[in-house]
């Protein structure tokens, strides 16, 4: 089904699962930061965008969360923490809920969570189309309309670069497969009902961040940790790593300042 759990470290220590993805930039991902910085832990990646690239278009996020939980159980991996980044926050909560249903109790942490709306998707569509040099009217925010517009934009962009024939089709396929996976994940997440959260959740956010608690979580179950750094630095900051270590009851002496 595509619910692949990738091991990022060779350490045989307590497991951390990052629900994360490579974006359209070259920025280092949260998962890679954890693999580099969380010494003594086995770090695993659950990448929903990668999963969407090899699964049927109708795959739902709840099914994907169940697939991840089943794969972890099959491999006898019981994570001590599940970290969800940005728009993967809702999926990470579903994964934690599935693991708890199986009798596990991982800590749930969200790093700069985003709760997707049509406005979020429209902003990403606009960014991608601008990168392709598109000038036409914005499409309706639906799967078919967005992917149809992007196909036309990609073909026009590649033809303007002088590609034709098999080269055109090959390059278009590579780009469109990536966009299909990305927006499939975004639409699938937006269509999720509000996750029922009946377990503790910690939200890590930078100063002035719009990040907030899950929409349907009791105040006494959610802890917001406001880090004294800019939003863009949170996914890759030593303070973020230190916060995670603190939540696991591990020493954080390598970090001088502490929120």
Tab-separated table of C-alpha atoms in Angstrom:
chain	number	residue	atom	x	y	z
A	1	UNK	CA	0.000	0.000	0.000
A	2	UNK	CA	2.998	2.297	0.157
A	3	UNK	CA	3.140	2.648	3.952
A	4	UNK	CA	6.922	2.366	3.966
A	5	UNK	CA	8.855	3.107	7.151
A	6	UNK	CA	12.431	4.070	6.302
A	7	UNK	CA	15.167	3.635	8.907
A	8	UNK	CA	17.488	6.653	8.873
A	9	UNK	CA	20.007	5.541	11.509
A	10	UNK	CA	21.773	2.290	12.335
A	11	UNK	CA	21.483	2.786	16.103
A	12	UNK	CA	19.626	0.090	18.037
A	13	UNK	CA	18.143	2.508	20.566
A	14	UNK	CA	14.656	3.760	21.478
A	15	UNK	CA	12.764	4.513	18.292
A	16	UNK	CA	11.527	7.897	17.097
A	17	UNK	CA	9.243	8.117	14.059
A	18	UNK	CA	9.176	11.377	12.100
A	19	UNK	CA	6.111	11.952	9.921
A	20	UNK	CA	7.780	14.316	7.501
A	21	UNK	CA	8.436	14.943	3.825
A	22	UNK	CA	10.851	16.629	1.455
A	23	UNK	CA	9.325	19.896	0.258
A	24	UNK	CA	10.003	21.737	-3.013
A	25	UNK	CA	13.010	23.465	-1.418
A	26	UNK	CA	16.431	22.101	-0.507
A	27	UNK	CA	15.911	22.727	3.217
A	28	UNK	CA	16.954	19.932	5.550
A	29	UNK	CA	13.944	17.998	6.820
A	30	UNK	CA	12.995	17.436	10.449
A	31	UNK	CA	13.601	13.715	9.977
A	32	UNK	CA	17.171	14.284	8.800
A	33	UNK	CA	17.844	16.665	11.689
A	34	UNK	CA	16.632	14.052	14.167
A	35	UNK	CA	18.722	11.345	12.509
A	36	UNK	CA	21.786	13.543	12.849
A	37	UNK	CA	21.116	14.960	16.313
A	38	UNK	CA	19.221	12.400	18.412
A	39	UNK	CA	22.198	10.247	19.369
A	40	UNK	CA	21.253	6.925	20.904
A	41	UNK	CA	17.936	6.693	19.064
A	42	UNK	CA	16.756	4.739	16.059
A	43	UNK	CA	15.119	7.330	13.812
A	44	UNK	CA	12.529	6.296	11.246
A	45	UNK	CA	10.782	8.258	8.511
A	46	UNK	CA	7.143	7.957	7.479
A	47	UNK	CA	6.917	10.101	4.333
A	48	UNK	CA	3.286	10.486	3.209
A	49	UNK	CA	4.224	12.230	-0.034
A	50	UNK	CA	6.479	9.328	-0.999
A	51	UNK	CA	3.645	6.962	-0.086
A	52	UNK	CA	1.186	8.844	-2.274
A	53	UNK	CA	3.562	8.537	-5.223
A	54	UNK	CA	3.271	4.731	-5.245
A	55	UNK	CA	-0.328	4.202	-4.134
A	56	UNK	CA	-3.761	4.622	-5.744
A	57	UNK	CA	-5.079	8.168	-5.956
A	58	UNK	CA	-7.946	7.345	-3.605
A	59	UNK	CA	-5.752	6.328	-0.659
A	60	UNK	CA	-6.977	8.063	2.495
A	61	UNK	CA	-4.819	9.372	5.303
A	62	UNK	CA	-6.576	7.160	7.854
A	63	UNK	CA	-5.692	4.096	5.761
A	64	UNK	CA	-2.123	5.322	5.477
A	65	UNK	CA	-1.848	5.791	9.254
A	66	UNK	CA	-3.160	2.270	9.752
A	67	UNK	CA	-0.624	0.975	7.256
A	68	UNK	CA	2.229	2.723	9.063
A	69	UNK	CA	1.111	1.298	12.410
A	70	UNK	CA	0.865	-2.203	10.939
A	71	UNK	CA	4.335	-1.910	9.395
A	72	UNK	CA	5.855	-0.765	12.690
A	73	UNK	CA	4.203	-3.657	14.488
A	74	UNK	CA	5.371	-6.135	11.849
A	75	UNK	CA	8.945	-4.973	12.414
A	76	UNK	CA	8.584	-4.977	16.220
A	77	UNK	CA	9.232	-1.229	16.399
A	78	UNK	CA	7.585	0.493	19.369
A	79	UNK	CA	8.402	4.200	19.083
A	80	UNK	CA	8.867	6.254	22.220
A	81	UNK	CA	7.930	9.363	20.243
A	82	UNK	CA	6.125	10.298	17.027
A	83	UNK	CA	7.052	13.722	15.620
A	84	UNK	CA	4.744	15.280	13.036
A	85	UNK	CA	5.897	18.269	10.994
A	86	UNK	CA	3.819	21.015	9.385
A	87	UNK	CA	0.884	19.678	7.362
A	88	UNK	CA	1.760	16.085	8.342
A	89	UNK	CA	0.526	16.911	11.860
A	90	UNK	CA	-2.929	15.394	11.370
A	91	UNK	CA	-1.469	12.183	9.932
A	92	UNK	CA	0.959	11.896	12.846
A	93	UNK	CA	-1.955	12.185	15.300
A	94	UNK	CA	-3.766	9.400	13.454
A	95	UNK	CA	-0.625	7.265	13.675
A	96	UNK	CA	-0.311	7.859	17.425
A	97	UNK	CA	-3.981	6.949	17.858
A	98	UNK	CA	-3.422	3.711	15.910
A	99	UNK	CA	-0.361	2.831	17.998
A	100	UNK	CA	-2.262	3.503	21.214
A	101	UNK	CA	-5.020	1.215	19.971
A	102	UNK	CA	-2.318	-1.469	19.702
A	103	UNK	CA	-1.309	-0.882	23.324
A	104	UNK	CA	1.668	1.416	22.724
A	105	UNK	CA	2.142	4.826	24.354
A	106	UNK	CA	4.454	7.007	22.240
A	107	UNK	CA	4.822	10.692	23.059
A	108	UNK	CA	3.102	12.859	20.439
A	109	UNK	CA	4.944	15.995	19.305
A	110	UNK	CA	3.966	18.414	16.548
A	111	UNK	CA	6.574	20.775	15.084
A	112	UNK	CA	5.038	23.920	13.575
A	113	UNK	CA	1.779	22.102	12.795
A	114	UNK	CA	-0.462	23.342	9.997
A	115	UNK	CA	-4.139	22.395	9.735
A	116	UNK	CA	-4.827	22.416	6.018
A	117	UNK	CA	-7.534	24.523	4.396
A	118	UNK	CA	-8.355	25.422	0.802
A	119	UNK	CA	-6.346	28.615	1.336
A	120	UNK	CA	-3.203	26.595	2.156
A	121	UNK	CA	-3.655	24.480	-0.956
A	122	UNK	CA	-4.333	27.542	-3.116
A	123	UNK	CA	-1.105	29.140	-1.861
A	124	UNK	CA	0.909	26.043	-2.810
A	125	UNK	CA	-0.765	25.872	-6.224
A	126	UNK	CA	0.060	29.527	-6.798
A	127	UNK	CA	3.709	28.999	-5.782
A	128	UNK	CA	4.146	26.008	-8.085
A	129	UNK	CA	2.465	27.743	-11.025
A	130	UNK	CA	4.572	30.873	-10.569
A	131	UNK	CA	7.683	28.687	-10.638
A	132	UNK	CA	6.492	27.275	-13.956
A	133	UNK	CA	5.880	30.746	-15.362
A	134	UNK	CA	2.118	30.220	-15.635
A	135	UNK	CA	-0.005	33.309	-16.225
A	136	UNK	CA	-3.508	31.876	-16.604
A	137	UNK	CA	-6.364	32.083	-14.140
A	138	UNK	CA	-6.057	30.089	-10.930
A	139	UNK	CA	-7.854	26.738	-11.039
A	140	UNK	CA	-10.712	25.697	-8.801
A	141	UNK	CA	-9.362	24.085	-5.627
A	142	UNK	CA	-10.202	20.467	-6.385
A	143	UNK	CA	-7.926	17.531	-7.200
A	144	UNK	CA	-8.907	17.248	-10.850
A	145	UNK	CA	-8.863	20.989	-11.542
A	146	UNK	CA	-5.491	21.554	-9.868
A	147	UNK	CA	-3.778	18.608	-11.556
A	148	UNK	CA	-5.304	19.507	-14.912
A	149	UNK	CA	-4.011	23.072	-14.649
A	150	UNK	CA	-0.570	21.892	-13.571
A	151	UNK	CA	-0.342	19.461	-16.480
A	152	UNK	CA	-1.017	22.289	-18.934
A	153	UNK	CA	1.463	24.545	-17.113
A	154	UNK	CA	4.197	21.893	-17.070
A	155	UNK	CA	3.831	21.105	-20.770
A	156	UNK	CA	3.900	24.804	-21.694
A	157	UNK	CA	6.964	25.367	-19.503
A	158	UNK	CA	8.887	22.442	-20.990
A	159	UNK	CA	7.978	23.368	-24.564
A	160	UNK	CA	9.212	26.904	-23.902
A	161	UNK	CA	12.521	25.309	-22.865
A	162	UNK	CA	12.704	23.570	-26.231
A	163	UNK	CA	11.694	20.046	-25.211
A	164	UNK	CA	9.559	17.896	-27.479
A	165	UNK	CA	8.701	14.291	-28.195
A	166	UNK	CA	9.904	11.628	-25.752
A	167	UNK	CA	12.036	14.084	-23.779
A	168	UNK	CA	8.997	16.270	-23.219
A	169	UNK	CA	6.860	13.353	-22.049
A	170	UNK	CA	9.575	11.979	-19.756
A	171	UNK	CA	10.246	15.288	-18.008
A	172	UNK	CA	6.524	16.042	-17.758
A	173	UNK	CA	5.867	12.649	-16.177
A	174	UNK	CA	8.556	13.163	-13.524
A	175	UNK	CA	7.246	16.598	-12.552
A	176	UNK	CA	3.583	15.646	-12.660
A	177	UNK	CA	4.122	12.511	-10.572
A	178	UNK	CA	5.663	14.691	-7.861
A	179	UNK	CA	2.841	17.219	-8.008
A	180	UNK	CA	0.231	14.449	-8.035
A	181	UNK	CA	1.740	12.951	-4.872
A	182	UNK	CA	2.094	16.312	-3.114
A	183	UNK	CA	-1.392	17.585	-3.837
A	184	UNK	CA	-2.869	14.131	-3.291
A	185	UNK	CA	-1.427	14.301	0.217
A	186	UNK	CA	-2.700	17.848	0.726
A	187	UNK	CA	-6.233	17.120	-0.470
A	188	UNK	CA	-6.316	13.843	1.471
A	189	UNK	CA	-5.286	15.662	4.641
A	190	UNK	CA	-7.741	18.513	4.122
A	191	UNK	CA	-10.569	16.014	3.651
A	192	UNK	CA	-9.854	14.283	6.964
A	193	UNK	CA	-12.398	14.770	9.727
A	194	UNK	CA	-10.932	16.552	12.730
A	195	UNK	CA	-8.772	13.914	14.475
A	196	UNK	CA	-10.065	12.885	17.892
A	197	UNK	CA	-7.183	13.516	20.286
A	198	UNK	CA	-7.561	11.893	23.701
A	199	UNK	CA	-3.857	11.735	24.524
A	200	UNK	CA	-1.221	14.334	25.477
A	201	UNK	CA	0.244	16.383	22.632
A	202	UNK	CA	3.157	18.825	22.686
A	203	UNK	CA	3.283	21.587	20.061
A	204	UNK	CA	6.639	23.236	19.283
A	205	UNK	CA	6.407	26.650	17.644
A	206	UNK	CA	8.653	29.635	17.035
A	207	UNK	CA	8.035	33.195	18.118
A	208	UNK	CA	5.135	34.819	16.260
A	209	UNK	CA	4.205	31.424	14.797
A	210	UNK	CA	0.559	30.861	13.814
A	211	UNK	CA	0.928	27.196	14.821
A	212	UNK	CA	-1.768	26.031	17.196
A	213	UNK	CA	-3.048	22.985	19.014
A	214	UNK	CA	-5.078	20.358	17.165
A	215	UNK	CA	-8.600	21.699	16.562
A	216	UNK	CA	-10.288	19.119	18.806
A	217	UNK	CA	-8.036	18.575	21.814
A	218	UNK	CA	-8.809	19.437	25.411
A	219	UNK	CA	-6.662	22.242	26.804
A	220	UNK	CA	-5.331	20.017	29.578
A	221	UNK	CA	-3.976	17.551	27.008
A	222	UNK	CA	-1.989	20.052	24.928
A	223	UNK	CA	1.235	21.788	25.877
A	224	UNK	CA	2.439	24.628	23.649
A	225	UNK	CA	6.196	25.248	23.822
A	226	UNK	CA	7.042	28.613	22.292
A	227	UNK	CA	10.708	28.589	21.250
A	228	UNK	CA	12.547	31.951	21.218
A	229	UNK	CA	13.552	31.619	17.561
A	230	UNK	CA	12.065	32.457	14.181
A	231	UNK	CA	9.543	30.060	12.672
A	232	UNK	CA	11.826	29.110	9.771
A	233	UNK	CA	14.529	27.930	12.190
A	234	UNK	CA	12.349	25.685	14.344
A	235	UNK	CA	12.603	22.497	12.222
A	236	UNK	CA	16.409	22.609	12.272
A	237	UNK	CA	17.200	24.235	15.631
A	238	UNK	CA	19.251	22.794	18.493
A	239	UNK	CA	16.510	24.111	20.771
A	240	UNK	CA	13.999	21.866	19.038
A	241	UNK	CA	16.251	18.859	19.535
A	242	UNK	CA	16.800	19.858	23.168
A	243	UNK	CA	13.051	20.124	23.719
A	244	UNK	CA	12.518	16.633	22.349
A	245	UNK	CA	15.250	15.256	24.596
A	246	UNK	CA	13.667	16.975	27.583
A	247	UNK	CA	10.297	15.432	26.769
A	248	UNK	CA	11.993	12.035	26.758
A	249	UNK	CA	13.664	12.755	30.098
A	250	UNK	CA	17.134	12.940	28.574
A	251	UNK	CA	19.919	15.434	29.390
A	252	UNK	CA	20.067	18.652	27.368
A	253	UNK	CA	23.353	20.044	28.677
A	254	UNK	CA	24.689	20.591	25.164
A	255	UNK	CA	22.249	23.482	24.739
A	256	UNK	CA	22.922	26.706	26.617
A	257	UNK	CA	19.505	28.341	26.438
A	258	UNK	CA	16.263	26.624	27.230
A	259	UNK	CA	12.692	27.779	26.601
